[in-house]
Amino acid sequence: MNFEEGLDRVGTDSAKWDFVEEYYGKEDVLPMWVADSDWKTSEAIIEALKRRVEHGAFGYSKPGEEHDKAVVEWIEKRYDWKIDPEWIVYTNSMTSSLSVCVRTFTDMGDSVVLQPPVYHPFFSVVENNGARVANNELLYDKKENEYTMDFEDLKEKFEKKDSLIERGYRTSMMILCSPHNPVGRVWTDDELERLADLALENDILVVSDEIFSDYIFEGSHTPFSSLSKELEQNSITMLTPAKSFNIAGLNIGLAIIPNSKLRRRFQNSREKLIKKGNILGLTALKAAYTQGESWLEAQLDYLEENKDFAVEFVKKEIPKVEAVEPEGTFLLWMDFKDLGLGPKELNDLILEEAEVALIEGSTFSSGGEGFMRLNLGCPRSTLKEGLERIKDAVEGY
Ligand SMILES: Cc1ncc(COP(=O)(O)O)c(C=O)c1O
């Protein structure tokens, strides 16, 4: 568990390290963009994968009772939600599962509510599958250094269903990001319950992307569907060990769908569109959920120290910039607005002067302008190097 030591990932087909030049058009920049981490996963997972690879046969595979048991026990232990193994649908990723949801549960031209600034592929997930985005922008209170949901606007977006239905328009779905990438909020039960009430009143299917569910620094994670029995029947919760254990490249995801009709419809589309994941992903999932908890806890401790270090560094050393302290995820959302730069100028400053690859805020759509997202999943020495480069660039500007 040597997070401090890190890992040289160059030449391993790493999107973050080997494709940074292709994405940013510049060589030799420090990559702090893609949300994966620069260290090995848990030894238990590596050993399980080694054994599976040594076996040598990689034919068709199918998750069995042991996988179900591992998932059920993890969800109960970590999030206090008792699920029935029947509710589990295995998939090959979160984004493709979200696409399946939009295709399956919306009609052409329906609106799907998103809460920008938010994980940008959500927009193509909606738009490439025949629906339209309705933005319910998050509210940012700079003084309190905090993001909240705009419930008044959300109500309007949900109710649009009634006013426009004669013209064939309606809002039928919302994709919730919980914990939220990039702003780092861990939604409280009160917030989730308010959202749930509005969704139930207006017959909106909430699909909750909970890919960061195991990265919680403050509070605890509540799976959206777990809030009530009624909600269980009217929502879909997506979980995965992919981020938690730094195994996103193994393409494994879970859709938890208690409602049997919704589940059957999702499964039918999944068969046509995306399949169930792959044998190495399933092997890793079982090892992660049965033997990975202590590694996960150690990783969380390290990340929390990284988070504290970065927030403190920005406060003391780069006072013109404000770090929004994350309650969860391993992402740092930084407010550069006081520099008064447009998206291109801000990108140039960070890329050309600091030579660090971050994700520019407007990528996450409205409300993201003037911000940058930095990945904390790296050794502290790398984090320090990145922050020092940013400090020098901001000072020099
Ligand atoms: C909120 C969120 N959802 C989904 C994904 C991607 O998940 P997958 O690789 O399983 O499609 C990411 C990756 O960073 C993410 O941040």
Tab-separated table of C-alpha atoms and ligand atoms in Angstrom:
chain	number	residue	atom	x	y	z
A	1	MET	CA	0.000	0.000	0.000
A	2	ASN	CA	2.637	2.477	-0.932
A	3	PHE	CA	0.673	5.426	-2.227
A	4	GLU	CA	3.611	7.734	-1.518
A	5	GLU	CA	5.806	5.859	-3.955
A	6	GLY	CA	3.342	6.017	-6.852
A	7	LEU	CA	3.904	4.252	-10.127
A	8	ASP	CA	5.423	5.104	-13.489
A	9	ARG	CA	2.508	4.670	-15.874
A	10	VAL	CA	4.188	5.925	-19.047
A	11	GLY	CA	4.060	3.358	-21.827
A	12	THR	CA	1.163	1.389	-20.309
A	13	ASP	CA	-1.544	2.734	-22.665
A	14	SER	CA	-2.677	4.998	-19.859
A	15	ALA	CA	-5.165	7.599	-21.104
A	16	LYS	CA	-3.914	10.080	-18.508
A	17	TRP	CA	-0.174	9.693	-19.169
A	18	ASP	CA	0.247	8.358	-22.706
A	19	PHE	CA	-2.444	10.419	-24.439
A	20	VAL	CA	-1.928	13.758	-22.746
A	21	GLU	CA	-0.139	15.158	-25.808
A	22	GLU	CA	-2.917	13.983	-28.114
A	23	TYR	CA	-5.574	15.683	-25.949
A	24	TYR	CA	-3.707	18.830	-24.956
A	25	GLY	CA	-1.398	19.276	-27.937
A	26	LYS	CA	1.601	19.678	-25.686
A	27	GLU	CA	4.390	17.388	-24.569
A	28	ASP	CA	5.922	17.177	-21.104
A	29	VAL	CA	3.015	18.473	-19.105
A	30	LEU	CA	2.160	17.045	-15.703
A	31	PRO	CA	-1.096	15.116	-16.187
A	32	MET	CA	-3.632	15.746	-13.422
A	33	TRP	CA	-6.760	15.350	-15.518
A	34	VAL	CA	-8.303	11.847	-16.028
A	35	ALA	CA	-9.930	10.624	-12.788
A	36	ASP	CA	-7.831	7.582	-12.000
A	37	SER	CA	-4.933	7.253	-9.580
A	38	ASP	CA	-1.205	6.861	-10.010
A	39	TRP	CA	-0.739	3.817	-7.811
A	40	LYS	CA	-1.329	0.083	-7.881
A	41	THR	CA	-4.636	-1.386	-6.891
A	42	SER	CA	-4.947	-3.698	-3.894
A	43	GLU	CA	-2.655	-6.725	-3.744
A	44	ALA	CA	-5.705	-8.970	-3.264
A	45	ILE	CA	-7.070	-7.844	-6.631
A	46	ILE	CA	-3.705	-8.229	-8.358
A	47	GLU	CA	-3.347	-11.770	-6.987
A	48	ALA	CA	-6.869	-12.726	-8.048
A	49	LEU	CA	-6.229	-11.377	-11.549
A	50	LYS	CA	-2.898	-13.219	-11.773
A	51	ARG	CA	-4.587	-16.506	-10.882
A	52	ARG	CA	-7.310	-15.884	-13.427
A	53	VAL	CA	-4.824	-14.977	-16.170
A	54	GLU	CA	-2.667	-18.031	-15.369
A	55	HIS	CA	-5.671	-20.231	-15.980
A	56	GLY	CA	-5.404	-19.187	-19.598
A	57	ALA	CA	-8.957	-19.632	-20.874
A	58	PHE	CA	-10.929	-16.449	-21.489
A	59	GLY	CA	-14.167	-17.713	-22.969
A	60	TYR	CA	-17.629	-16.323	-22.309
A	61	SER	CA	-18.250	-15.577	-18.677
A	62	LYS	CA	-21.206	-14.860	-16.451
A	63	PRO	CA	-21.428	-13.453	-12.943
A	64	GLY	CA	-22.606	-16.055	-10.453
A	65	GLU	CA	-23.817	-16.330	-6.877
A	66	GLU	CA	-20.437	-15.461	-5.409
A	67	HIS	CA	-20.372	-12.159	-7.267
A	68	ASP	CA	-23.921	-11.388	-6.158
A	69	LYS	CA	-23.040	-12.211	-2.553
A	70	ALA	CA	-19.965	-9.968	-2.677
A	71	VAL	CA	-22.035	-7.073	-4.066
A	72	VAL	CA	-24.923	-7.534	-1.615
A	73	GLU	CA	-22.587	-7.668	1.383
A	74	TRP	CA	-20.548	-4.665	0.256
A	75	ILE	CA	-23.632	-2.524	-0.234
A	76	GLU	CA	-25.074	-3.500	3.133
A	77	LYS	CA	-21.821	-3.025	4.993
A	78	ARG	CA	-20.710	0.208	3.374
A	79	TYR	CA	-24.031	1.981	2.736
A	80	ASP	CA	-26.447	0.227	5.089
A	81	TRP	CA	-28.755	-0.806	2.231
A	82	LYS	CA	-30.103	-4.336	2.112
A	83	ILE	CA	-30.604	-5.323	-1.490
A	84	ASP	CA	-31.967	-8.452	-3.103
A	85	PRO	CA	-29.410	-10.164	-5.378
A	86	GLU	CA	-32.063	-10.198	-8.099
A	87	TRP	CA	-31.861	-6.426	-8.326
A	88	ILE	CA	-28.249	-6.480	-9.538
A	89	VAL	CA	-27.573	-6.003	-13.231
A	90	TYR	CA	-23.918	-6.296	-14.296
A	91	THR	CA	-22.728	-3.921	-16.991
A	92	ASN	CA	-19.476	-2.884	-18.585
A	93	SER	CA	-19.434	0.761	-17.472
A	94	MET	CA	-21.379	3.590	-15.922
A	95	THR	CA	-21.583	5.784	-19.007
A	96	SER	CA	-22.811	3.020	-21.291
A	97	SER	CA	-25.374	2.038	-18.631
A	98	LEU	CA	-26.556	5.635	-18.529
A	99	SER	CA	-26.918	5.519	-22.311
A	100	VAL	CA	-28.998	2.365	-21.969
A	101	CYS	CA	-31.223	4.195	-19.458
A	102	VAL	CA	-31.764	7.197	-21.718
A	103	ARG	CA	-32.557	4.951	-24.686
A	104	THR	CA	-34.848	2.719	-22.726
A	105	PHE	CA	-36.727	5.062	-20.417
A	106	THR	CA	-37.137	8.305	-22.386
A	107	ASP	CA	-39.041	9.072	-25.559
A	108	MET	CA	-37.447	10.942	-28.432
A	109	GLY	CA	-37.165	14.622	-27.490
A	110	ASP	CA	-37.813	14.159	-23.755
A	111	SER	CA	-35.784	16.295	-21.402
A	112	VAL	CA	-33.298	14.780	-18.978
A	113	VAL	CA	-32.255	16.971	-16.056
A	114	LEU	CA	-28.533	17.335	-15.316
A	115	GLN	CA	-26.889	19.421	-12.621
A	116	PRO	CA	-23.957	21.266	-14.128
A	117	PRO	CA	-21.152	21.868	-13.705
A	118	VAL	CA	-21.131	18.081	-13.975
A	119	TYR	CA	-19.198	15.145	-15.472
A	120	HIS	CA	-19.286	16.190	-19.121
A	121	PRO	CA	-20.023	12.831	-20.830
A	122	PHE	CA	-23.510	13.029	-19.267
A	123	PHE	CA	-24.359	15.565	-21.976
A	124	SER	CA	-23.489	13.261	-24.871
A	125	VAL	CA	-25.155	10.363	-23.061
A	126	VAL	CA	-28.393	12.351	-23.209
A	127	GLU	CA	-28.035	14.000	-26.589
A	128	ASN	CA	-26.661	10.999	-28.486
A	129	ASN	CA	-29.575	8.899	-27.354
A	130	GLY	CA	-32.409	11.062	-28.607
A	131	ALA	CA	-33.149	13.193	-25.540
A	132	ARG	CA	-32.441	16.790	-24.614
A	133	VAL	CA	-30.619	18.239	-21.659
A	134	ALA	CA	-32.459	20.420	-19.143
A	135	ASN	CA	-29.841	22.147	-17.009
A	136	ASN	CA	-30.548	22.548	-13.308
A	137	GLU	CA	-27.353	24.447	-12.527
A	138	LEU	CA	-25.950	24.040	-9.031
A	139	LEU	CA	-25.793	27.136	-6.834
A	140	TYR	CA	-22.336	28.250	-5.775
A	141	ASP	CA	-21.963	30.318	-2.639
A	142	LYS	CA	-18.450	31.681	-2.899
A	143	LYS	CA	-18.461	33.060	0.640
A	144	GLU	CA	-19.506	29.757	2.155
A	145	ASN	CA	-17.314	27.932	-0.345
A	146	GLU	CA	-20.183	25.552	-1.016
A	147	TYR	CA	-22.468	24.158	-3.690
A	148	THR	CA	-26.153	23.379	-3.197
A	149	MET	CA	-29.025	22.225	-5.391
A	150	ASP	CA	-31.414	24.807	-6.817
A	151	PHE	CA	-34.688	23.145	-5.772
A	152	GLU	CA	-36.945	25.906	-7.117
A	153	ASP	CA	-35.509	25.552	-10.568
A	154	LEU	CA	-35.556	21.771	-10.249
A	155	LYS	CA	-39.282	21.864	-9.503
A	156	GLU	CA	-39.855	23.957	-12.619
A	157	LYS	CA	-37.782	21.614	-14.735
A	158	PHE	CA	-39.672	18.598	-13.442
A	159	GLU	CA	-43.059	20.253	-13.883
A	160	LYS	CA	-42.279	21.279	-17.434
A	161	LYS	CA	-43.753	17.910	-18.071
A	162	ASP	CA	-47.238	19.334	-17.563
A	163	SER	CA	-46.958	22.651	-19.362
A	164	LEU	CA	-45.398	21.279	-22.523
A	165	ILE	CA	-46.901	17.855	-22.681
A	166	GLU	CA	-49.512	18.821	-25.285
A	167	ARG	CA	-46.699	19.793	-27.580
A	168	GLY	CA	-45.124	16.408	-27.003
A	169	TYR	CA	-42.412	17.603	-24.619
A	170	ARG	CA	-41.869	16.324	-21.130
A	171	THR	CA	-39.145	15.874	-18.577
A	172	SER	CA	-38.926	12.192	-17.816
A	173	MET	CA	-35.527	11.537	-16.259
A	174	MET	CA	-32.791	13.029	-14.156
A	175	ILE	CA	-29.193	11.859	-13.945
A	176	LEU	CA	-27.948	12.567	-10.444
A	177	CYS	CA	-24.234	12.609	-9.696
A	178	SER	CA	-23.736	11.507	-6.083
A	179	PRO	CA	-21.129	12.278	-4.778
A	180	HIS	CA	-20.815	15.041	-7.303
A	181	ASN	CA	-18.028	15.251	-9.875
A	182	PRO	CA	-16.494	17.860	-10.116
A	183	VAL	CA	-17.728	19.951	-7.173
A	184	GLY	CA	-17.104	17.249	-4.546
A	185	ARG	CA	-20.439	17.458	-2.706
A	186	VAL	CA	-21.653	14.469	-0.707
A	187	TRP	CA	-25.394	15.148	-0.782
A	188	THR	CA	-27.056	14.969	2.634
A	189	ASP	CA	-30.077	12.755	3.260
A	190	ASP	CA	-32.197	15.921	3.557
A	191	GLU	CA	-31.140	17.098	0.127
A	192	LEU	CA	-31.661	13.679	-1.399
A	193	GLU	CA	-35.085	13.357	0.244
A	194	ARG	CA	-36.169	16.749	-1.104
A	195	LEU	CA	-35.086	15.690	-4.549
A	196	ALA	CA	-36.808	12.324	-4.154
A	197	ASP	CA	-40.120	13.967	-3.149
A	198	LEU	CA	-40.059	16.195	-6.211
A	199	ALA	CA	-39.172	13.300	-8.481
A	200	LEU	CA	-41.930	11.081	-7.113
A	201	GLU	CA	-44.524	13.885	-7.326
A	202	ASN	CA	-43.669	14.474	-10.960
A	203	ASP	CA	-43.054	10.904	-12.064
A	204	ILE	CA	-39.407	11.500	-12.913
A	205	LEU	CA	-37.087	8.511	-13.061
A	206	VAL	CA	-33.884	9.400	-11.210
A	207	VAL	CA	-30.816	7.494	-12.345
A	208	SER	CA	-28.128	8.022	-9.755
A	209	ASP	CA	-24.496	7.725	-10.844
A	210	GLU	CA	-22.670	6.832	-7.625
A	211	ILE	CA	-19.282	5.989	-9.071
A	212	PHE	CA	-17.569	7.926	-6.235
A	213	SER	CA	-19.636	6.301	-3.460
A	214	ASP	CA	-16.569	4.963	-1.645
A	215	TYR	CA	-14.726	8.295	-1.577
A	216	ILE	CA	-16.302	10.064	1.354
A	217	PHE	CA	-14.358	12.457	3.592
A	218	GLU	CA	-17.325	14.033	5.359
A	219	GLY	CA	-20.718	12.531	6.141
A	220	SER	CA	-21.688	9.183	4.695
A	221	HIS	CA	-22.907	7.866	1.384
A	222	THR	CA	-26.616	7.159	0.956
A	223	PRO	CA	-27.568	5.293	-2.211
A	224	PHE	CA	-30.408	7.326	-3.718
A	225	SER	CA	-32.778	4.378	-4.125
A	226	SER	CA	-32.273	3.338	-0.501
A	227	LEU	CA	-34.165	6.355	0.874
A	228	SER	CA	-37.577	4.662	0.837
A	229	LYS	CA	-39.406	1.601	-0.438
A	230	GLU	CA	-41.364	3.812	-2.837
A	231	LEU	CA	-38.179	5.269	-4.223
A	232	GLU	CA	-36.635	1.829	-4.624
A	233	GLN	CA	-39.387	1.131	-7.125
A	234	ASN	CA	-38.925	4.423	-8.978
A	235	SER	CA	-35.204	4.934	-9.363
A	236	ILE	CA	-31.994	3.264	-10.498
A	237	THR	CA	-28.722	3.386	-8.587
A	238	MET	CA	-25.428	2.726	-10.304
A	239	LEU	CA	-22.420	1.599	-8.305
A	240	THR	CA	-19.077	0.058	-9.191
A	241	PRO	CA	-15.727	-0.918	-7.691
A	242	ALA	CA	-14.072	0.674	-10.752
A	243	LYS	CA	-13.136	4.012	-9.219
A	244	SER	CA	-12.892	2.826	-5.622
A	245	PHE	CA	-10.135	0.352	-6.435
A	246	ASN	CA	-8.474	2.147	-9.358
A	247	ILE	CA	-9.616	-0.551	-11.805
A	248	ALA	CA	-11.668	1.584	-14.226
A	249	GLY	CA	-9.817	0.053	-17.183
A	250	LEU	CA	-11.373	-3.321	-16.366
A	251	ASN	CA	-14.809	-2.091	-17.443
A	252	ILE	CA	-17.165	-3.263	-14.779
A	253	GLY	CA	-20.327	-1.598	-13.492
A	254	LEU	CA	-23.492	-2.372	-11.558
A	255	ALA	CA	-27.013	-1.107	-12.012
A	256	ILE	CA	-29.177	-1.786	-8.976
A	257	ILE	CA	-32.789	-1.915	-10.176
A	258	PRO	CA	-35.333	-3.064	-7.578
A	259	ASN	CA	-38.345	-2.539	-9.862
A	260	SER	CA	-38.728	-5.757	-11.867
A	261	LYS	CA	-40.363	-4.093	-14.902
A	262	LEU	CA	-37.676	-1.435	-15.156
A	263	ARG	CA	-35.043	-4.119	-14.632
A	264	ARG	CA	-36.382	-6.318	-17.411
A	265	ARG	CA	-36.496	-3.384	-19.830
A	266	PHE	CA	-32.949	-2.352	-18.869
A	267	GLN	CA	-31.696	-5.938	-19.253
A	268	ASN	CA	-33.267	-6.286	-22.694
A	269	SER	CA	-31.553	-3.126	-23.918
A	270	ARG	CA	-28.287	-4.062	-22.247
A	271	GLU	CA	-28.183	-7.367	-24.131
A	272	LYS	CA	-28.505	-5.516	-27.414
A	273	LEU	CA	-26.228	-2.624	-26.607
A	274	ILE	CA	-23.487	-3.259	-24.085
A	275	LYS	CA	-23.236	-6.754	-22.574
A	276	LYS	CA	-22.313	-7.634	-19.017
A	277	GLY	CA	-18.728	-6.707	-18.401
A	278	ASN	CA	-15.803	-9.052	-18.786
A	279	ILE	CA	-14.115	-11.898	-16.965
A	280	LEU	CA	-11.232	-9.862	-15.556
A	281	GLY	CA	-13.594	-7.148	-14.376
A	282	LEU	CA	-15.719	-9.749	-12.599
A	283	THR	CA	-12.654	-11.343	-11.016
A	284	ALA	CA	-11.510	-7.949	-9.765
A	285	LEU	CA	-14.977	-7.043	-8.488
A	286	LYS	CA	-15.178	-10.167	-6.351
A	287	ALA	CA	-11.688	-9.701	-4.915
A	288	ALA	CA	-12.319	-5.993	-4.274
A	289	TYR	CA	-15.591	-6.457	-2.445
A	290	THR	CA	-14.484	-9.477	-0.417
A	291	GLN	CA	-10.851	-8.654	0.371
A	292	GLY	CA	-10.251	-5.028	-0.559
A	293	GLU	CA	-11.707	-3.011	2.275
A	294	SER	CA	-8.530	-2.376	4.249
A	295	TRP	CA	-6.748	-1.222	1.081
A	296	LEU	CA	-9.654	1.110	0.323
A	297	GLU	CA	-9.521	2.597	3.816
A	298	ALA	CA	-5.775	3.171	3.535
A	299	GLN	CA	-6.271	4.820	0.144
A	300	LEU	CA	-8.961	7.073	1.618
A	301	ASP	CA	-6.654	8.142	4.449
A	302	TYR	CA	-3.940	9.006	1.968
A	303	LEU	CA	-6.341	10.916	-0.268
A	304	GLU	CA	-7.762	12.828	2.669
A	305	GLU	CA	-4.262	13.965	3.578
A	306	ASN	CA	-3.724	14.950	-0.072
A	307	LYS	CA	-6.974	16.885	-0.009
A	308	ASP	CA	-6.023	18.716	3.208
A	309	PHE	CA	-2.560	19.448	1.874
A	310	ALA	CA	-3.909	20.863	-1.412
A	311	VAL	CA	-6.632	22.974	0.219
A	312	GLU	CA	-4.114	24.419	2.683
A	313	PHE	CA	-1.551	25.018	-0.055
A	314	VAL	CA	-4.036	26.915	-2.220
A	315	LYS	CA	-5.222	28.981	0.746
A	316	LYS	CA	-1.704	29.975	1.821
A	317	GLU	CA	0.287	30.006	-1.394
A	318	ILE	CA	-2.186	30.882	-4.161
A	319	PRO	CA	-4.575	33.314	-2.430
A	320	LYS	CA	-5.984	34.540	-5.747
A	321	VAL	CA	-7.404	31.069	-6.276
A	322	GLU	CA	-9.995	29.344	-4.115
A	323	ALA	CA	-10.190	25.603	-3.642
A	324	VAL	CA	-13.676	24.246	-3.023
A	325	GLU	CA	-12.980	21.707	-0.301
A	326	PRO	CA	-14.436	18.369	-1.445
A	327	GLU	CA	-16.582	16.322	0.965
A	328	GLY	CA	-16.074	13.351	-1.315
A	329	THR	CA	-14.475	12.179	-4.622
A	330	PHE	CA	-10.731	12.678	-5.174
A	331	LEU	CA	-11.132	15.794	-7.263
A	332	LEU	CA	-10.295	19.362	-6.374
A	333	TRP	CA	-12.473	22.048	-7.932
A	334	MET	CA	-10.565	25.303	-8.029
A	335	ASP	CA	-12.013	28.765	-8.559
A	336	PHE	CA	-9.759	31.007	-10.688
A	337	LYS	CA	-12.479	33.580	-11.372
A	338	ASP	CA	-10.678	36.398	-9.579
A	339	LEU	CA	-8.026	36.301	-12.294
A	340	GLY	CA	-10.719	37.475	-14.726
A	341	LEU	CA	-9.669	35.129	-17.515
A	342	GLY	CA	-11.869	33.552	-20.180
A	343	PRO	CA	-11.798	29.748	-20.642
A	344	LYS	CA	-9.121	29.864	-23.333
A	345	GLU	CA	-6.835	32.245	-21.446
A	346	LEU	CA	-7.204	30.243	-18.248
A	347	ASN	CA	-6.439	27.032	-20.086
A	348	ASP	CA	-3.382	28.657	-21.678
A	349	LEU	CA	-2.113	29.875	-18.319
A	350	ILE	CA	-2.334	26.431	-16.749
A	351	LEU	CA	-1.162	24.487	-19.761
A	352	GLU	CA	1.455	26.802	-21.272
A	353	GLU	CA	2.812	28.533	-18.179
A	354	ALA	CA	2.265	25.966	-15.417
A	355	GLU	CA	2.619	23.000	-17.796
A	356	VAL	CA	-0.007	21.061	-15.912
A	357	ALA	CA	-2.913	19.276	-17.612
A	358	LEU	CA	-6.108	20.007	-15.659
A	359	ILE	CA	-9.679	19.954	-16.940
A	360	GLU	CA	-10.941	23.441	-17.718
A	361	GLY	CA	-14.213	24.194	-15.912
A	362	SER	CA	-16.443	25.082	-18.856
A	363	THR	CA	-15.942	21.498	-20.094
A	364	PHE	CA	-18.435	20.625	-17.343
A	365	SER	CA	-20.954	23.063	-18.895
A	366	SER	CA	-22.692	26.028	-17.309
A	367	GLY	CA	-21.364	27.230	-14.002
A	368	GLY	CA	-17.941	25.783	-14.753
A	369	GLU	CA	-16.420	28.873	-16.353
A	370	GLY	CA	-13.410	30.186	-14.439
A	371	PHE	CA	-12.817	26.880	-12.625
A	372	MET	CA	-10.355	24.045	-13.111
A	373	ARG	CA	-10.518	20.413	-11.912
A	374	LEU	CA	-7.424	18.808	-10.448
A	375	ASN	CA	-7.046	15.111	-9.642
A	376	LEU	CA	-5.727	14.367	-6.145
A	377	GLY	CA	-5.023	10.677	-6.895
A	378	CYS	CA	-1.249	10.937	-7.050
A	379	PRO	CA	1.729	10.841	-4.659
A	380	ARG	CA	2.003	13.960	-2.506
A	381	SER	CA	5.271	14.910	-4.186
A	382	THR	CA	3.478	15.018	-7.568
A	383	LEU	CA	0.614	16.981	-6.051
A	384	LYS	CA	3.052	19.473	-4.548
A	385	GLU	CA	4.883	19.811	-7.863
A	386	GLY	CA	1.606	20.479	-9.703
A	387	LEU	CA	0.440	23.045	-7.165
A	388	GLU	CA	3.798	24.810	-7.146
A	389	ARG	CA	3.730	25.085	-10.922
A	390	ILE	CA	0.213	26.551	-10.740
A	391	LYS	CA	1.336	28.977	-8.035
A	392	ASP	CA	4.256	30.215	-10.156
A	393	ALA	CA	2.040	30.635	-13.222
A	394	VAL	CA	-0.604	32.562	-11.266
A	395	GLU	CA	2.043	34.771	-9.635
A	396	GLY	CA	3.651	35.428	-12.997
A	397	TYR	CA	0.388	36.386	-14.627
B	1	LIG	C1	-19.480	10.704	-12.444
B	1	LIG	C2	-18.835	9.727	-13.373
B	1	LIG	N1	-19.586	8.825	-14.012
B	1	LIG	C3	-19.046	7.924	-14.863
B	1	LIG	C4	-17.685	7.909	-15.109
B	1	LIG	C5	-17.126	6.930	-16.084
B	1	LIG	O1	-17.471	5.653	-15.730
B	1	LIG	P1	-17.219	4.439	-16.712
B	1	LIG	O2	-15.783	4.456	-17.060
B	1	LIG	O3	-17.640	3.246	-15.935
B	1	LIG	O4	-18.103	4.694	-17.898
B	1	LIG	C6	-16.861	8.830	-14.463
B	1	LIG	C7	-15.412	8.832	-14.691
B	1	LIG	O5	-14.677	9.677	-14.267
B	1	LIG	C8	-17.452	9.763	-13.578
B	1	LIG	O6	-16.717	10.677	-12.943
